[in-house]
Coordinates of C-alpha atoms in Angstrom, one line a residue:
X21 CA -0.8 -26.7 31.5
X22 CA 0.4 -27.9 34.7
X23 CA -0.2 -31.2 36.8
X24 CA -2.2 -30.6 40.3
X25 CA -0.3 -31.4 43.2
X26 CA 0.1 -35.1 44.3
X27 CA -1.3 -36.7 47.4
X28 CA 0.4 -39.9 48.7
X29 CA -2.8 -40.7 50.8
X30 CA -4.4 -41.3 47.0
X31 CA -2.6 -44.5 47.0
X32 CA -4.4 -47.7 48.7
X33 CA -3.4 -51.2 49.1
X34 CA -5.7 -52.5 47.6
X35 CA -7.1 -50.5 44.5
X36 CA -7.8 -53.7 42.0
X37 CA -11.5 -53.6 42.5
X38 CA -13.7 -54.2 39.6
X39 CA -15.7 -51.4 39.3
X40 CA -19.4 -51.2 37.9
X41 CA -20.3 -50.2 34.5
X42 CA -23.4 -48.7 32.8
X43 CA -24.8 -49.2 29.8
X44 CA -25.2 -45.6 27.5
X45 CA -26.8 -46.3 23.7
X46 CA -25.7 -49.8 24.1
X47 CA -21.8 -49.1 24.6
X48 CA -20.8 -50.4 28.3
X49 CA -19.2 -47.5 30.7
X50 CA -17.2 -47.8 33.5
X51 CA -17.7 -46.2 36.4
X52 CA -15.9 -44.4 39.3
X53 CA -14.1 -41.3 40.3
X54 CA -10.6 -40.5 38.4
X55 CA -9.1 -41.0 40.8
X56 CA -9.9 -44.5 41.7
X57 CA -10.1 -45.3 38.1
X58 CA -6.6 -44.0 37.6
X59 CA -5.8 -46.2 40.6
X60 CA -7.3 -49.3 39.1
X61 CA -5.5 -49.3 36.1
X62 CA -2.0 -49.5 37.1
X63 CA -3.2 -52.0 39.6
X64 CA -5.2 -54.5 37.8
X65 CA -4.1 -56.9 35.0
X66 CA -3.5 -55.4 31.3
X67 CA -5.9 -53.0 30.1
X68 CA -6.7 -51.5 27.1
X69 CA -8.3 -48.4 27.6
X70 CA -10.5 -46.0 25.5
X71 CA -12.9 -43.0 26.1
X72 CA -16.3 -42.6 24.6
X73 CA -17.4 -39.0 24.1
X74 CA -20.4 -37.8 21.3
X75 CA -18.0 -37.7 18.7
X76 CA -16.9 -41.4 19.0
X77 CA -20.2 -42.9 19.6
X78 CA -21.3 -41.1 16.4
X79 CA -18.1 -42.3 14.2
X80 CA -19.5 -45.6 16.0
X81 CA -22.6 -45.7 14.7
X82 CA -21.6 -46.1 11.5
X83 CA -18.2 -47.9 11.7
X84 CA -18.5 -51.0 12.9
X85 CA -15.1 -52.1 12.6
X86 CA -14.6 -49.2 15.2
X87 CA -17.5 -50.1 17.3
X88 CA -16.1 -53.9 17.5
X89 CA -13.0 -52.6 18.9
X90 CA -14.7 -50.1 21.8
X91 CA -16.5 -53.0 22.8
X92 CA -13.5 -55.3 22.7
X93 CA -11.9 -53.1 24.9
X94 CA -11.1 -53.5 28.9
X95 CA -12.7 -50.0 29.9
X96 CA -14.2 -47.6 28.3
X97 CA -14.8 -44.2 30.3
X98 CA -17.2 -41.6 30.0
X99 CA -15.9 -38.6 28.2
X100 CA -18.1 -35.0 28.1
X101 CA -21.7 -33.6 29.0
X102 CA -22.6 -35.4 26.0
X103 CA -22.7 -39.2 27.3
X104 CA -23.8 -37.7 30.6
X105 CA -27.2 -36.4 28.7
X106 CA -27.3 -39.8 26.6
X107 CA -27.4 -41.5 30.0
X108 CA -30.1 -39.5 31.6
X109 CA -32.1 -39.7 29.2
X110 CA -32.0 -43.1 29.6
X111 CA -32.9 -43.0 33.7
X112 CA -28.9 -43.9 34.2
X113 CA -25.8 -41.2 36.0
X114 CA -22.7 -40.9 35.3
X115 CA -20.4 -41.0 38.2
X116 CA -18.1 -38.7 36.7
X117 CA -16.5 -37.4 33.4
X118 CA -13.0 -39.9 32.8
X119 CA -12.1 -37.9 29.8
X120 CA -8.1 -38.5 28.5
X121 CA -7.0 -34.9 29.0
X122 CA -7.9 -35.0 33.2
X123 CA -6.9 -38.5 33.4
X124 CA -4.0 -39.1 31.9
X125 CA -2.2 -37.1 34.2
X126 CA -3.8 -38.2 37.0
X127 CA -2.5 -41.7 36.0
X128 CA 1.0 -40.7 35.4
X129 CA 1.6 -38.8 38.9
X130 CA 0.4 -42.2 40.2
X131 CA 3.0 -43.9 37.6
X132 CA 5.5 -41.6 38.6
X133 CA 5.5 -42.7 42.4
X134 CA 5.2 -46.2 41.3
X135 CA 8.9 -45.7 39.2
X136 CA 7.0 -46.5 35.5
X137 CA 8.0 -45.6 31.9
X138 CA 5.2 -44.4 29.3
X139 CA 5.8 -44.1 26.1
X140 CA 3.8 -41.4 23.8
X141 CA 3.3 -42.5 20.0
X142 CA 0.9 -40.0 18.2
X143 CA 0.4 -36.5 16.9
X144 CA 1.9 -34.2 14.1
X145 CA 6.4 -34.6 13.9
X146 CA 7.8 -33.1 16.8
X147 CA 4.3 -33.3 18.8
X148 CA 5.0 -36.0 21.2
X149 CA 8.5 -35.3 21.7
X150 CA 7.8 -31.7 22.6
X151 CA 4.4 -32.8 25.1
X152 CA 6.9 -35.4 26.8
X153 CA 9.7 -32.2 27.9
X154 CA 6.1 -30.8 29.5
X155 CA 5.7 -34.0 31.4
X156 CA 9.2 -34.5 32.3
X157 CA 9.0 -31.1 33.8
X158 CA 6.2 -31.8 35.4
X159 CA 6.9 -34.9 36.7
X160 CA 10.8 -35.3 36.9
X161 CA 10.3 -39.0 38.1
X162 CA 8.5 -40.4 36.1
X163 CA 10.6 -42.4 33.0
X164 CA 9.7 -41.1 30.0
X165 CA 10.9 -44.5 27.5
X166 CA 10.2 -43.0 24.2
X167 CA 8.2 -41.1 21.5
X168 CA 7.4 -41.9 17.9
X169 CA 5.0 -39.8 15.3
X170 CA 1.8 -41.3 14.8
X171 CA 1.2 -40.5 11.3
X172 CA 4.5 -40.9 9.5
X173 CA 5.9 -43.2 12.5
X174 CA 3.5 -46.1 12.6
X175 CA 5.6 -48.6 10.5
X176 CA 7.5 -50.9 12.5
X177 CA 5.8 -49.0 15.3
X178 CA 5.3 -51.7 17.5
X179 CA 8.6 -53.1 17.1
X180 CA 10.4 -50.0 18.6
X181 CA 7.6 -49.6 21.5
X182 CA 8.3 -52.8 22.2
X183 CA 12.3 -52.5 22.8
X184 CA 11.6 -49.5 25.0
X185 CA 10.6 -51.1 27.7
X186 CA 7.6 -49.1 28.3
X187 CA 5.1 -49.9 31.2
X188 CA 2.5 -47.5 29.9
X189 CA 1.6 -46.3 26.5
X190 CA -0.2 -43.4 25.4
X191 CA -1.7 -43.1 21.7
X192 CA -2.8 -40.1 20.3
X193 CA -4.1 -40.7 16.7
X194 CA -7.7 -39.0 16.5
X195 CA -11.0 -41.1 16.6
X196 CA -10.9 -43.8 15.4
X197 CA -7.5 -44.5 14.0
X198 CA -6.1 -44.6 17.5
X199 CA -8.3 -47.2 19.1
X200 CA -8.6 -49.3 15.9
X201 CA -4.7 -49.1 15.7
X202 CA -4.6 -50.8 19.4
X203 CA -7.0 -52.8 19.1
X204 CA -5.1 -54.7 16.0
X205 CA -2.3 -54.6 18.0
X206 CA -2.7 -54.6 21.4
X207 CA -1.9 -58.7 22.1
X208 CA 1.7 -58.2 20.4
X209 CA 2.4 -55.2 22.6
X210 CA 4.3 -55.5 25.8
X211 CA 3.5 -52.2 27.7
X212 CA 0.6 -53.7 30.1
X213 CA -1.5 -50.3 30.2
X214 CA -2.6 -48.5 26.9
X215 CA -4.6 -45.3 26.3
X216 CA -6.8 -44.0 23.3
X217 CA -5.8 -40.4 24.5
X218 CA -7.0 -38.6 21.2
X219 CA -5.5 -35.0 21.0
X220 CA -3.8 -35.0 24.4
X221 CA -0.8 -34.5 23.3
X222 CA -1.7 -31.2 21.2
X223 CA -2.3 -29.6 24.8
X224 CA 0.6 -31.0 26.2
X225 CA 2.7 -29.5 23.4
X226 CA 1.3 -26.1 23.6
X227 CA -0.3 -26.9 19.8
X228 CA -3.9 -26.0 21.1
X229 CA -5.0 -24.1 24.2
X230 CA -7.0 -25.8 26.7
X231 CA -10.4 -24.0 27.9
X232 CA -10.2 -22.5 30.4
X233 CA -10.9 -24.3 34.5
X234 CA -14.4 -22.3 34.7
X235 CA -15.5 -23.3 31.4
X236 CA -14.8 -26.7 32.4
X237 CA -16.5 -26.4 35.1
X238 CA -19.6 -25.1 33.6
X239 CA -19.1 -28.4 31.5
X240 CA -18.6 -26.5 28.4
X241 CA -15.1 -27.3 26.8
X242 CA -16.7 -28.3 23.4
X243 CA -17.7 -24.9 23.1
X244 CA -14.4 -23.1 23.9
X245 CA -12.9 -26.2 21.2
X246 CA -15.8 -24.5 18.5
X247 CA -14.5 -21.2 19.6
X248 CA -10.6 -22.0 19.0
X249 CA -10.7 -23.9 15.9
X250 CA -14.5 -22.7 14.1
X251 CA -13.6 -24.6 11.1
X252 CA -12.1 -28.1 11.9
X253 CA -14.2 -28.6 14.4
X254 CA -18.2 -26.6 13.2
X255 CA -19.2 -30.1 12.0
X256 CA -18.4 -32.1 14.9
X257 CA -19.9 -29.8 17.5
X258 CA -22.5 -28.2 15.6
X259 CA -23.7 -30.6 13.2
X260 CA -22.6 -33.6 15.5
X261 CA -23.8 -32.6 18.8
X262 CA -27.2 -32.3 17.5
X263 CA -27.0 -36.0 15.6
X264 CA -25.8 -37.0 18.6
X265 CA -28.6 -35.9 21.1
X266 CA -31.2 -37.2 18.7
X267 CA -29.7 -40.4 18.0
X268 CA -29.7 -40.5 22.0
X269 CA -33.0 -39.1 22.6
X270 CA -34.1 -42.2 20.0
X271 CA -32.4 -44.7 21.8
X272 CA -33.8 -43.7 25.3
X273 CA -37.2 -43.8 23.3
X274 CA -36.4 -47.4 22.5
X275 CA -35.7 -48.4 26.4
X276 CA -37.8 -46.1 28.7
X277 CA -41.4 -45.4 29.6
X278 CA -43.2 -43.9 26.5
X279 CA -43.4 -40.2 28.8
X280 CA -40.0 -40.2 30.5
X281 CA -38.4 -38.3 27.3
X282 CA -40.7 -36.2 25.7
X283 CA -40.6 -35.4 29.9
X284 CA -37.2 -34.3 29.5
X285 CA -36.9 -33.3 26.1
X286 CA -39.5 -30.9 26.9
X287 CA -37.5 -30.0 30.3
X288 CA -34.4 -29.1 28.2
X289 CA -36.6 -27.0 25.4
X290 CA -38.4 -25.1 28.1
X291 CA -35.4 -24.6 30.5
X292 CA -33.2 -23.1 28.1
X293 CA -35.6 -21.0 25.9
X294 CA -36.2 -19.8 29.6
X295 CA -32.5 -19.1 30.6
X296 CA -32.5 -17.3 26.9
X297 CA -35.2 -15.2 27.4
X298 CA -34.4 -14.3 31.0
X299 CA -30.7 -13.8 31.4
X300 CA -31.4 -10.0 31.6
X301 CA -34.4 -9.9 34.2
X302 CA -32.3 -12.2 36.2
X303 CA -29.5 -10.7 36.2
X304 CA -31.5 -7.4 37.8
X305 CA -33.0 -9.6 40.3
X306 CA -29.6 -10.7 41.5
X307 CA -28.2 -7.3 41.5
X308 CA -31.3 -5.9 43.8
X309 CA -30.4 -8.8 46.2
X310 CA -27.0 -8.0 46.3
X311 CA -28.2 -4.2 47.0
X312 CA -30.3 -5.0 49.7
X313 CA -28.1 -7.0 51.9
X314 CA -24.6 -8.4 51.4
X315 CA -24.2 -11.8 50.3
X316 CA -24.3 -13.9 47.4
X317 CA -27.5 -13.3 45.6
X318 CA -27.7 -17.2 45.3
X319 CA -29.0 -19.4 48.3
X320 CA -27.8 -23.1 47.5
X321 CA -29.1 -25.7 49.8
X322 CA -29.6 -29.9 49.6
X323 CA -32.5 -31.2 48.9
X324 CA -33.8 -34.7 48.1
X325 CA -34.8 -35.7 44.7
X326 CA -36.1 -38.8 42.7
X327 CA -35.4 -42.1 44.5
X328 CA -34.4 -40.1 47.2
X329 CA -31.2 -39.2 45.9
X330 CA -29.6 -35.4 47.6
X331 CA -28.9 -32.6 44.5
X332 CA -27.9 -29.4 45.1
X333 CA -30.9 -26.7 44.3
X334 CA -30.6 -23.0 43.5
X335 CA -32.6 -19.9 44.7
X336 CA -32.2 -16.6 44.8
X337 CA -31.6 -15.9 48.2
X338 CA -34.7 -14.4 49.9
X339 CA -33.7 -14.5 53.7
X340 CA -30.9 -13.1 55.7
X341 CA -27.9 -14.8 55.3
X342 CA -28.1 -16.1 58.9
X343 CA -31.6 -17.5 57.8
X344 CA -30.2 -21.0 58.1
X345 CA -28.6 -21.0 61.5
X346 CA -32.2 -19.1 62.9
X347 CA -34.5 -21.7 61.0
X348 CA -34.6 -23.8 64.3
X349 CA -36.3 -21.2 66.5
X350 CA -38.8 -20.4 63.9
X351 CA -40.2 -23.8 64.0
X352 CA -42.8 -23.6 66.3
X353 CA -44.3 -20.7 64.2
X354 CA -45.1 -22.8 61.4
X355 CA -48.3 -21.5 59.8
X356 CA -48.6 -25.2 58.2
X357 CA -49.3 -28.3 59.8
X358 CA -47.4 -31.2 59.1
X359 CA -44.1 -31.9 58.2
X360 CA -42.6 -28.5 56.1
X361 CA -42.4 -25.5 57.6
X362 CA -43.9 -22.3 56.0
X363 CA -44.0 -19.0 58.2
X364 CA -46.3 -15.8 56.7
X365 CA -44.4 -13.3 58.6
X366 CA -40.9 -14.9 59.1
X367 CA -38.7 -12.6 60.1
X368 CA -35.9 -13.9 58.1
X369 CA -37.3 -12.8 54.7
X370 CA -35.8 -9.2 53.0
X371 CA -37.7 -6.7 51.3
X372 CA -36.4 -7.4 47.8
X373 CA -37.3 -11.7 49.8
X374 CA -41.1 -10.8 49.9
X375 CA -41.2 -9.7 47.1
X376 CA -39.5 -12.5 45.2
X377 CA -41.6 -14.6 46.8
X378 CA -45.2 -12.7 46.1
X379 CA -44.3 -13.7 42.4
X380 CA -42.0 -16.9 42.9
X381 CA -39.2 -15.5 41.4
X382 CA -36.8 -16.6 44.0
X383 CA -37.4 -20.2 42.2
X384 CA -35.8 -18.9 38.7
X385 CA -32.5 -20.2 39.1
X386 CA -33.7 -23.9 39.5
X387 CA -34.3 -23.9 35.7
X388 CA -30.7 -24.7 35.8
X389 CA -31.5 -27.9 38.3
X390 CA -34.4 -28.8 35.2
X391 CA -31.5 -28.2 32.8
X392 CA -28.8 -30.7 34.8
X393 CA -31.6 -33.2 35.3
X394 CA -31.9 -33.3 39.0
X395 CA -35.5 -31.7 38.5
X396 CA -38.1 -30.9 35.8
X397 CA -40.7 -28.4 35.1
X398 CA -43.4 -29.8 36.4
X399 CA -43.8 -32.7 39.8
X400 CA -43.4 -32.3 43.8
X401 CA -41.3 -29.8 45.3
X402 CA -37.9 -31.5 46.6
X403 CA -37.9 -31.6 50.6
X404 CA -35.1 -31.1 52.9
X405 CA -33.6 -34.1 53.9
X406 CA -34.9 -33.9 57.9
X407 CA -38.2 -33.3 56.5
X408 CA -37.6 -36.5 54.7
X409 CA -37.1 -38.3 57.2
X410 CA -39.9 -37.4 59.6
X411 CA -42.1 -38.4 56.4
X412 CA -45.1 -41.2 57.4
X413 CA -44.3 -44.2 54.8
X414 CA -47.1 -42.9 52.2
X415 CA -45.6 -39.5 51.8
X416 CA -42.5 -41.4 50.9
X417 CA -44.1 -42.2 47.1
X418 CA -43.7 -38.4 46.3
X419 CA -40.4 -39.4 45.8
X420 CA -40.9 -41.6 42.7
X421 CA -40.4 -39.3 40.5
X422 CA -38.6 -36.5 39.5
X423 CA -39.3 -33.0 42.0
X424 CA -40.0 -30.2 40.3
X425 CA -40.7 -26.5 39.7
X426 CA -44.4 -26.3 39.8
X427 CA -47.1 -29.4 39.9
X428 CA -50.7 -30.4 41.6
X429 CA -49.7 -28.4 44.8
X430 CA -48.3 -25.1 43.3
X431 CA -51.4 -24.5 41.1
X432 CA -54.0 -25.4 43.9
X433 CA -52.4 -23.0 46.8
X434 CA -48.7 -23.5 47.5
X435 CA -48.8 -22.8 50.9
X436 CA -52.0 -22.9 52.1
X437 CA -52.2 -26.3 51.1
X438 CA -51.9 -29.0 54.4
X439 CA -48.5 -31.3 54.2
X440 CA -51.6 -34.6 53.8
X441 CA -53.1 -32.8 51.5
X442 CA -50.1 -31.7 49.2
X443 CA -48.7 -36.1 49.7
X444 CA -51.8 -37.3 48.0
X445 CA -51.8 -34.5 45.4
X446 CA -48.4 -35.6 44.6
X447 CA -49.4 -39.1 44.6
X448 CA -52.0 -38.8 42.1
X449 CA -49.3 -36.6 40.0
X450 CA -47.2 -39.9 39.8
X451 CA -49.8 -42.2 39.3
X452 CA -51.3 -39.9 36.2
X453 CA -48.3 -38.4 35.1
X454 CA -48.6 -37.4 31.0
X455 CA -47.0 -34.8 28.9
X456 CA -50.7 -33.4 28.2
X457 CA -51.2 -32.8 32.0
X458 CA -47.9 -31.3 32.7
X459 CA -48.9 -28.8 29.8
X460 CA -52.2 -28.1 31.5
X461 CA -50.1 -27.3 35.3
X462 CA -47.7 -25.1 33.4
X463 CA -50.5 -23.2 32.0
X464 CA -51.9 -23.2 35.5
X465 CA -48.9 -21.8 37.0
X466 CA -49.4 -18.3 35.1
X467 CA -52.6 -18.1 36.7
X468 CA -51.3 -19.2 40.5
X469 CA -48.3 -16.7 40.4
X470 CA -50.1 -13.9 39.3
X471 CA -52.8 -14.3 41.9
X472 CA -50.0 -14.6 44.5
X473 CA -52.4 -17.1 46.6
X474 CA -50.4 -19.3 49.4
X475 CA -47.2 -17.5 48.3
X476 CA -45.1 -16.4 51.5

């Protein structure tokens, strides 16, 4: 496991902002990127940090001894796809995901420069010792004041953390030990900065292998952790990930609009039973792309979503790859009046193109876009951002709510359909919006993509 490389420019002069915080199944989170976050913490006043992942708000929910202490806490970051569901469900976005493992040493190359001590109390004998030679490696200048065990060790723990002369300490005792254990003793402690950092130090030891960076990115980790360790760790993910979500999807039920989640529960069920049963036919799709013409078989592109907020949206790629830079020609050939331009015959589009498009399969991959949240099944397509804002003011309510896959306009004639036409279909969509009615367009949408009508 190795640091990323430092950047001096990270540092500001003035990085002692209070940052905003969100509320997710009534546990407040603080926001920000990591590394403003990591900033703020050696900048500001004491702190007493802790993470909140689905694991802790589920040992939460029934300790509240452990709870008291979260909420007694001076931050407490997002930690895993979890808490980013539990917020969206809830109509709320995370910033991004503060867990322990990516910010912890993104605080300590900032501690490093700064010419701070940390001290590491936690894990199995011979566990912190050995994960502070990796960070001394990796960090030669940064003062490493001492390690203690954090199972046999914690007698007169405080005592010898104390005479180290530590400016930051680290505590890696599991959920909820760790944060309990801090917060009973965090006002006799003199290090000004301490982290709940759960099994950190297991990865910094070499005790447990860390997923790898694209299963990270996929947001995935818990399942690599499942993978590694099937046995300690089936309950948590298996049997707790699913306690978890419903105890989320219940609370969201408490706060939001009676038909925002059985929206989006029945986005989630419907997107991945799709991704399930599809994987293989699109999988075939992108390779005929990739035949035809070189290229990723993916077109990404920004679009604007609910609130007006810009997502990134998948397609496979029906056009050129130059489609983009030769869109502004093509605009006077519009086949639509109004705002969004549709072309029958635009040049642009491929053989393997048409075709996707005769059946709509070039919109597949946005299940994944219903899956992250930024769309759902069923509402107004999203618009690119210059069509956005060449909108009249009335067109601008289509962007109340959620854009979607299919809706009013899709099962009526796509294109065929006039840009004033498809705004007030879109407007009566948000004004009537109901679980029974997005059932009814999906049934719809069969019917439209198999008569092909306005599809080009």
């Amino acid at each position: 496991m190795t640091f990323q490389a430092f950047h001096p420019s990270l540092l500001t002069a003035e990085t002692s902002a209070v940052f905003p915080e969100i509320t997710v199944m009534g546990h407040r989170l603080t926001q920000g990127s990591m590394t403003q976050v990591a900033q703020n913490i050696l900048s500001a006043g004491r702190r007493n940090v802790s993470f909140l992942n689905a694991h802790c708000a589920n040992i939460a929910a029934k300790d509240v001894h452990y709870r008291a202490a979260l909420a007694r806490a001076d931050m407490v970051l997002p930690d895993g796809i979890g808490v980013e569901l539990a917020a969206k469900m809830d109509g709320k976005e995370i910033t991004e995901n503060l867990n322990g493992t990516d910010l912890a040493p993104e605080l300590l190359k900032l501690a490093a420069r700064k010419g701070m001590s940390v001290f590491l109390f936690g894990g199995k004998a011979g566990t912190a010792a050995r994960a502070a030679k990796m960070i001394s490696e990796q960090e030669p200048n940064l003062r490493i004041a001492g390690t203690r065990d954090g199972y046999e060790g914690q007698k007169n723990a405080v005592e010898a953390i104390n005479a180290s002369g530590a400016d930051i300490l680290l505590v890696a005792m599991g959920v909820p030990m760790q944060e309990m254990w801090l917060d009973r003793h965090f006002n006799e402690l003199t290090p000004r900065i301490c982290l709940s950092v759960g099994g950190l130090f297991d990865f910094w030891a070499g005790n447990v292998r860390r997923a790898p960076k694209l299963v990270r990115r996929m947001k995935s980790e818990w399942a690599w952790r499942l993978l590694m360790e099937p046995r300690r760790m089936a309950q948590r993910y298996l049997i707790g990930n699913f306690t978890f979500m419903a105890r989320a999807a219940a609370y969201a039920m408490r706060q939001r609009q009676p038909h925002a989640l059985p929206k989006r529960m029945m986005d989630i069920g419907l997107s991945l039973g799709a991704l399930t049963a599809l994987f293989l036919p699109l999988m075939m799709v992108a390779l005929a792309i990739r035949l035809e013409s070189k290229g990723s078989p993916l077109f990404t592109q920004t679009r604007v979503g609910k609130n007006g907020k810009p997502f990134t949206i998948y397609k496979f790629r029906s056009m050129a790859t130059d489609s983009e830079a030769r869109r502004a020609a093509l605009l006077k050939t519009s086949d639509r009046e109004g705002v969004c331009f549709k072309a029958k015959n635009d040049p642009r589009v491929t053989r393997v193109g048409r075709l996707l498009r005769r059946y709509s399969l070039d919109e597949l991959p946005q299940i994944l876009n219903v899956l992250k949240g930024d769309m759902s099944i069923v509402g107004p397509r999203p618009a690119l951002a210059e069509e956005v804002a060449a909108y009249p003011n009335r067109a601008l309510g289509r962007l109340a709510v959620k854009p979607g896959l299919t809706g009013l306009w899709q099962v009526s004639g796509r294109a065929d359909i006039g840009f004033d036409q498809m705004v007030e279909m879109d407007l009566a969509y948000a004004q009537s919006k109901s679980v029974l009615l997005d059932m009814i367009l999906i049934w719809l949408t069969f019917r439209a993509v198999l008569s092909g009508r306005g599809a080009y």
